[in-house]
Short mmCIF file of C-alpha atoms and ligand atoms in Angstrom, two decimals:
data_model
loop_
_atom_site.label_atom_id
_atom_site.label_comp_id
_atom_site.label_asym_id
_atom_site.label_seq_id
_atom_site.Cartn_x
_atom_site.Cartn_y
_atom_site.Cartn_z
CA MET A 1 25.04 -162.15 -90.43
CA THR A 2 27.47 -159.02 -90.60
CA THR A 3 26.39 -155.92 -92.60
CA LEU A 4 28.51 -153.34 -94.11
CA ALA A 5 26.89 -150.04 -93.32
CA ILE A 6 27.68 -147.06 -95.24
CA ASP A 7 26.92 -143.36 -94.45
CA ILE A 8 27.16 -140.98 -97.26
CA GLY A 9 27.08 -137.08 -96.28
CA GLY A 10 27.59 -134.04 -97.80
CA THR A 11 31.25 -134.11 -96.57
CA LYS A 12 32.59 -137.70 -95.36
CA LEU A 13 31.57 -141.33 -96.64
CA ALA A 14 31.84 -143.84 -93.34
CA ALA A 15 31.76 -147.35 -93.27
CA ALA A 16 31.47 -150.01 -90.42
CA LEU A 17 31.22 -153.73 -90.01
CA VAL A 18 27.80 -154.66 -87.82
CA ASP A 19 27.12 -157.89 -86.56
CA GLY A 20 23.91 -159.11 -85.53
CA ARG A 21 23.60 -157.65 -82.03
CA LEU A 22 24.62 -154.21 -83.10
CA GLN A 23 28.68 -154.57 -82.16
CA MET A 24 29.83 -151.99 -85.07
CA ARG A 25 33.94 -152.90 -85.61
CA ASP A 26 36.66 -151.44 -88.16
CA ARG A 27 34.99 -148.25 -89.07
CA HIS A 28 36.44 -145.78 -90.91
CA GLU A 29 35.97 -142.76 -93.23
CA LEU A 30 37.06 -141.02 -96.27
CA PRO A 31 36.31 -137.69 -97.52
CA THR A 32 32.78 -137.39 -99.93
CA PRO A 33 34.86 -136.34 -103.51
CA ALA A 34 34.76 -132.65 -104.11
CA SER A 35 34.01 -133.39 -107.75
CA LYS A 36 30.59 -135.08 -106.39
CA THR A 37 30.54 -136.92 -109.83
CA PRO A 38 29.23 -140.15 -110.22
CA GLN A 39 32.84 -141.67 -111.49
CA ALA A 40 34.46 -140.06 -108.05
CA LEU A 41 31.80 -141.14 -105.93
CA ARG A 42 31.98 -144.99 -107.29
CA ALA A 43 35.58 -144.82 -107.36
CA ALA A 44 35.81 -143.45 -102.88
CA LEU A 45 32.61 -146.12 -102.20
CA GLU A 46 35.02 -148.94 -103.83
CA ALA A 47 38.25 -148.02 -101.78
CA LEU A 48 35.84 -147.28 -98.80
CA ILE A 49 34.57 -150.88 -98.76
CA GLU A 50 37.30 -152.77 -100.43
CA PRO A 51 38.75 -153.43 -97.11
CA LEU A 52 35.67 -154.86 -95.53
CA GLN A 53 33.32 -156.23 -98.30
CA ALA A 54 34.86 -159.81 -98.08
CA GLN A 55 33.54 -160.29 -94.36
CA ALA A 56 29.91 -158.83 -94.96
CA GLN A 57 26.64 -160.75 -96.16
CA ARG A 58 25.06 -157.66 -97.02
CA VAL A 59 25.18 -154.23 -97.76
CA ALA A 60 22.91 -151.30 -96.01
CA ILE A 61 23.69 -147.39 -96.78
CA ALA A 62 22.29 -144.82 -95.04
CA SER A 63 22.60 -141.39 -97.34
CA THR A 64 21.69 -137.74 -97.49
CA GLY A 65 19.27 -136.97 -99.53
CA ILE A 66 15.98 -138.93 -100.87
CA ILE A 67 16.36 -142.43 -101.78
CA ARG A 68 13.82 -143.51 -104.07
CA GLU A 69 13.79 -146.81 -105.51
CA GLY A 70 17.05 -147.29 -104.67
CA ALA A 71 18.70 -143.79 -106.14
CA LEU A 72 19.78 -140.45 -104.62
CA LEU A 73 18.15 -137.32 -105.25
CA ALA A 74 18.18 -134.22 -103.47
CA LEU A 75 15.87 -131.78 -102.46
CA ASN A 76 17.87 -129.01 -104.05
CA PRO A 77 19.62 -130.68 -107.35
CA LEU A 78 22.01 -127.85 -107.02
CA ASN A 79 23.96 -129.41 -103.84
CA LEU A 80 24.35 -132.70 -105.10
CA GLY A 81 25.19 -131.69 -108.79
CA GLY A 82 26.24 -134.38 -110.93
CA LEU A 83 24.86 -137.18 -108.33
CA MET A 84 21.42 -135.94 -108.80
CA LEU A 85 19.98 -139.99 -109.41
CA PHE A 86 23.01 -141.42 -108.10
CA PRO A 87 22.16 -145.52 -108.61
CA LEU A 88 23.33 -146.11 -104.71
CA VAL A 89 21.53 -149.67 -104.69
CA GLN A 90 22.60 -150.54 -108.27
CA THR A 91 26.63 -149.80 -107.68
CA LEU A 92 26.88 -151.12 -104.56
CA GLU A 93 25.49 -154.63 -105.60
CA SER A 94 27.82 -154.60 -108.45
CA LEU A 95 30.60 -153.61 -106.44
CA THR A 96 29.72 -156.01 -104.16
CA GLY A 97 27.61 -158.98 -105.27
CA LEU A 98 25.88 -158.62 -102.32
CA PRO A 99 22.19 -157.64 -101.73
CA THR A 100 22.03 -154.06 -100.72
CA LEU A 101 19.29 -151.57 -99.07
CA ALA A 102 19.63 -148.03 -99.21
CA VAL A 103 17.70 -145.25 -96.65
CA ASN A 104 17.71 -141.58 -96.07
CA ASP A 105 20.64 -140.84 -93.14
CA ALA A 106 17.35 -139.00 -90.45
CA GLN A 107 15.03 -141.74 -91.34
CA ALA A 108 18.26 -144.81 -90.66
CA ALA A 109 18.92 -142.70 -87.03
CA ALA A 110 15.44 -142.36 -86.52
CA TRP A 111 14.95 -146.07 -86.70
CA ALA A 112 18.24 -146.60 -84.82
CA GLU A 113 16.91 -144.16 -81.99
CA TYR A 114 13.43 -146.29 -82.02
CA HIS A 115 15.42 -148.87 -81.11
CA ALA A 116 17.26 -147.59 -78.42
CA LEU A 117 14.18 -146.57 -76.57
CA GLY A 118 13.80 -150.47 -76.51
CA GLY A 119 10.21 -151.12 -77.14
CA LYS A 120 8.77 -148.40 -74.50
CA TYR A 121 6.76 -146.35 -77.53
CA HIS A 122 5.71 -147.24 -80.50
CA ASP A 123 4.98 -144.33 -82.18
CA MET A 124 8.15 -141.60 -82.49
CA ALA A 125 9.71 -138.61 -84.13
CA PHE A 126 13.49 -138.16 -84.12
CA ILE A 127 14.42 -134.50 -85.27
CA THR A 128 18.34 -133.93 -85.75
CA VAL A 129 19.71 -130.40 -85.76
CA SER A 130 22.76 -129.90 -87.11
CA THR A 131 24.39 -128.17 -90.17
CA GLY A 132 20.47 -129.07 -91.23
CA VAL A 133 17.36 -130.03 -90.23
CA GLY A 134 16.51 -133.56 -90.91
CA GLY A 135 14.28 -136.08 -89.38
CA GLY A 136 12.22 -139.28 -89.34
CA VAL A 137 8.72 -140.84 -88.19
CA VAL A 138 7.67 -143.99 -86.77
CA SER A 139 4.33 -144.67 -86.64
CA ASN A 140 2.85 -147.88 -85.20
CA GLY A 141 6.23 -149.35 -84.63
CA LYS A 142 7.16 -149.20 -88.36
CA LEU A 143 9.29 -146.60 -90.25
CA LEU A 144 7.65 -143.60 -92.77
CA THR A 145 9.85 -143.87 -95.81
CA GLY A 146 7.09 -142.68 -98.04
CA VAL A 147 6.95 -143.63 -101.29
CA GLY A 148 8.92 -141.53 -102.85
CA GLY A 149 11.42 -141.19 -100.29
CA LEU A 150 10.51 -137.99 -98.35
CA ALA A 151 8.18 -139.02 -95.54
CA GLY A 152 9.71 -137.10 -92.21
CA HIS A 153 11.46 -134.59 -93.81
CA VAL A 154 10.39 -132.23 -91.65
CA GLY A 155 13.39 -129.57 -91.54
CA HIS A 156 11.80 -128.49 -94.93
CA THR A 157 7.87 -127.64 -93.46
CA LEU A 158 7.12 -123.59 -92.81
CA ALA A 159 8.76 -121.56 -89.93
CA ASP A 160 8.26 -118.71 -91.49
CA PRO A 161 6.94 -117.27 -94.75
CA ASN A 162 9.10 -114.11 -94.38
CA GLY A 163 11.90 -116.03 -93.52
CA PRO A 164 15.64 -116.53 -95.34
CA GLN A 165 15.30 -118.88 -98.35
CA CYS A 166 15.96 -122.80 -98.22
CA GLY A 167 18.60 -124.78 -100.02
CA CYS A 168 15.49 -126.89 -100.99
CA GLY A 169 13.89 -123.59 -102.91
CA ARG A 170 11.24 -123.35 -100.49
CA VAL A 171 11.21 -119.76 -98.17
CA GLY A 172 11.59 -119.69 -94.81
CA CYS A 173 12.05 -123.71 -94.03
CA VAL A 174 12.84 -124.64 -90.44
CA GLU A 175 16.10 -125.44 -91.58
CA ALA A 176 17.13 -122.22 -92.84
CA ILE A 177 15.94 -120.97 -89.90
CA ALA A 178 16.66 -123.51 -87.11
CA SER A 179 19.72 -125.47 -88.17
CA GLY A 180 23.23 -124.40 -87.38
CA ARG A 181 23.91 -122.96 -90.94
CA GLY A 182 20.64 -121.25 -90.67
CA ILE A 183 21.77 -119.84 -86.83
CA ALA A 184 25.24 -118.63 -88.76
CA ALA A 185 23.38 -116.88 -91.70
CA ALA A 186 21.49 -114.62 -89.27
CA ALA A 187 24.39 -113.73 -87.51
CA GLU A 188 25.24 -110.05 -87.91
CA GLY A 189 27.94 -107.58 -86.55
CA SER A 190 30.21 -108.81 -84.21
CA LEU A 191 29.31 -112.32 -84.87
CA ALA A 192 29.05 -111.84 -88.80
CA GLY A 193 31.10 -115.26 -90.28
CA CYS A 194 30.65 -116.78 -87.05
CA ASP A 195 29.78 -120.65 -87.33
CA ALA A 196 27.29 -122.36 -85.08
CA LYS A 197 30.01 -123.81 -82.40
CA THR A 198 31.13 -120.46 -81.97
CA ILE A 199 28.07 -118.69 -81.55
CA PHE A 200 27.05 -121.43 -79.00
CA SER A 201 30.46 -120.53 -77.24
CA ARG A 202 29.67 -116.68 -77.17
CA ALA A 203 26.43 -117.29 -75.98
CA GLY A 204 27.53 -119.57 -73.08
CA GLN A 205 30.21 -116.07 -72.20
CA GLY A 206 26.83 -114.08 -72.27
CA ASP A 207 26.77 -112.78 -75.72
CA GLU A 208 22.78 -111.25 -75.95
CA GLN A 209 22.94 -111.57 -79.85
CA ALA A 210 24.15 -115.40 -79.80
CA ARG A 211 21.82 -115.90 -77.22
CA GLN A 212 19.18 -114.78 -79.23
CA LEU A 213 19.99 -116.64 -82.47
CA ILE A 214 20.05 -119.87 -80.34
CA GLN A 215 16.69 -119.39 -78.73
CA ARG A 216 15.16 -118.31 -82.33
CA SER A 217 16.31 -121.50 -83.50
CA ALA A 218 14.74 -123.12 -79.88
CA CYS A 219 11.64 -121.58 -80.39
CA THR A 220 11.91 -122.65 -84.37
CA LEU A 221 12.27 -126.47 -82.97
CA ALA A 222 9.73 -125.72 -80.60
CA ARG A 223 6.84 -124.83 -82.69
CA LEU A 224 8.25 -127.82 -85.56
CA ILE A 225 7.60 -130.23 -82.81
CA ALA A 226 4.00 -129.39 -82.13
CA ASP A 227 3.28 -129.93 -85.79
CA VAL A 228 5.09 -132.90 -85.71
CA LYS A 229 2.54 -133.91 -82.38
CA ALA A 230 -0.77 -132.59 -84.82
CA THR A 231 0.45 -134.59 -87.59
CA THR A 232 1.35 -137.97 -86.05
CA ASP A 233 0.46 -138.22 -82.58
CA CYS A 234 3.73 -139.52 -81.40
CA GLN A 235 4.28 -140.60 -78.08
CA CYS A 236 7.53 -139.26 -77.77
CA VAL A 237 10.24 -136.51 -80.04
CA VAL A 238 13.84 -137.52 -79.49
CA ILE A 239 16.58 -134.78 -80.43
CA GLY A 240 20.01 -135.49 -81.73
CA GLY A 241 22.60 -133.30 -83.82
CA SER A 242 25.63 -131.20 -83.11
CA VAL A 243 23.02 -127.93 -82.31
CA GLY A 244 20.02 -130.76 -80.83
CA LEU A 245 22.74 -131.97 -78.42
CA ALA A 246 24.39 -128.31 -77.59
CA GLU A 247 24.56 -128.01 -73.95
CA GLY A 248 21.14 -126.43 -72.59
CA TYR A 249 19.56 -126.18 -76.44
CA LEU A 250 17.13 -128.97 -74.88
CA ALA A 251 15.86 -127.42 -72.12
CA GLN A 252 15.34 -124.55 -74.65
CA VAL A 253 13.41 -126.13 -76.96
CA LYS A 254 11.31 -128.11 -73.39
CA ALA A 255 10.63 -124.15 -72.40
CA TRP A 256 9.26 -122.89 -75.54
CA LEU A 257 7.16 -125.87 -75.50
CA ALA A 258 5.58 -125.37 -72.83
CA GLN A 259 4.14 -122.54 -74.07
CA GLU A 260 2.58 -123.98 -76.28
CA PRO A 261 -1.40 -125.64 -75.77
CA ALA A 262 -1.15 -128.92 -73.92
CA ALA A 263 -2.60 -131.23 -76.80
CA TYR A 264 0.43 -130.39 -78.29
CA HIS A 265 3.31 -130.84 -75.33
CA VAL A 266 5.04 -134.10 -76.15
CA ARG A 267 8.10 -135.84 -74.03
CA LEU A 268 11.06 -134.94 -75.69
CA LEU A 269 14.44 -136.82 -75.18
CA ALA A 270 17.91 -136.48 -76.17
CA ALA A 271 19.23 -138.93 -79.11
CA HIS A 272 20.98 -141.87 -77.75
CA TYR A 273 23.86 -142.19 -80.56
CA ARG A 274 25.59 -138.96 -81.44
CA HIS A 275 27.65 -140.08 -84.60
CA ASP A 276 26.59 -143.71 -85.46
CA ALA A 277 22.97 -143.55 -85.35
CA GLY A 278 22.75 -143.86 -89.40
CA LEU A 279 25.09 -146.59 -89.74
CA LEU A 280 23.43 -148.58 -87.07
CA GLY A 281 19.77 -147.87 -88.46
CA ALA A 282 20.67 -149.24 -91.94
CA ALA A 283 22.14 -152.25 -90.21
CA LEU A 284 18.71 -152.96 -88.47
CA LEU A 285 16.45 -151.87 -91.55
CA ALA A 286 18.94 -154.52 -93.53
CA GLN A 287 18.58 -157.19 -90.68
CA GLY A 288 14.72 -156.96 -90.87
CA GLU A 289 14.71 -155.89 -87.27
ZN1 ZN B 1 13.42 -126.65 -97.22
#
């Protein structure tokens, strides 16, 4: 069986064919339509899948946002504008005539990372730190999605009640502080206006403010991991994302976590997949694996 896997992100759409042994081929991308209207997204998805759909027996979608009963929601409705309640599953079923499954992208990535652990653990959490902070939880070998699709959105737990406003509407979420966007937003003076990538490279050159911004992110993430350990008693936490996998970051998170009481310590691992965990995880879920 071949799965047409689709990844819907805020800036790009990706699609590929995934076979039963998780081999991926014909991967390609399109920019997410800037207008973010249902008509534009439907047309972009149609163009994306057109060269692939004849070779697939089912469709699996990993998407940013909350997936509830096959439709796309957003934690912050302003972010997705006209796409609020976009019927993802229904749209792909009508375009392809194939059975379709949709899941949040971080939940899908968590499932792919869980598989990459090769059965060593049955309880794990995945946290991705990139533009935002996303996550997924596997408990007793099952991916938690929640009745409303919200399970595992650990980036929107509270890190600092006096912290910055988060895009979801809360104040002081982990995402607002630890994410690449959060790191960049807190930069001042010589680093004002720099993106997270630049701030990481300045930290590597010894810039003190840059080092502190990254340390603040790593410390915030370590506290989140202690919270996740306390909530799920997971055996390991897998860290992914462009910030999470940046050189030296995981070591800092480990050092901060070591300062928490021993009950909250948990094994930290770097993600196995760098970019395609969402596509692969969605395909695995569609295969019922
Ligand atoms: Zn939030």
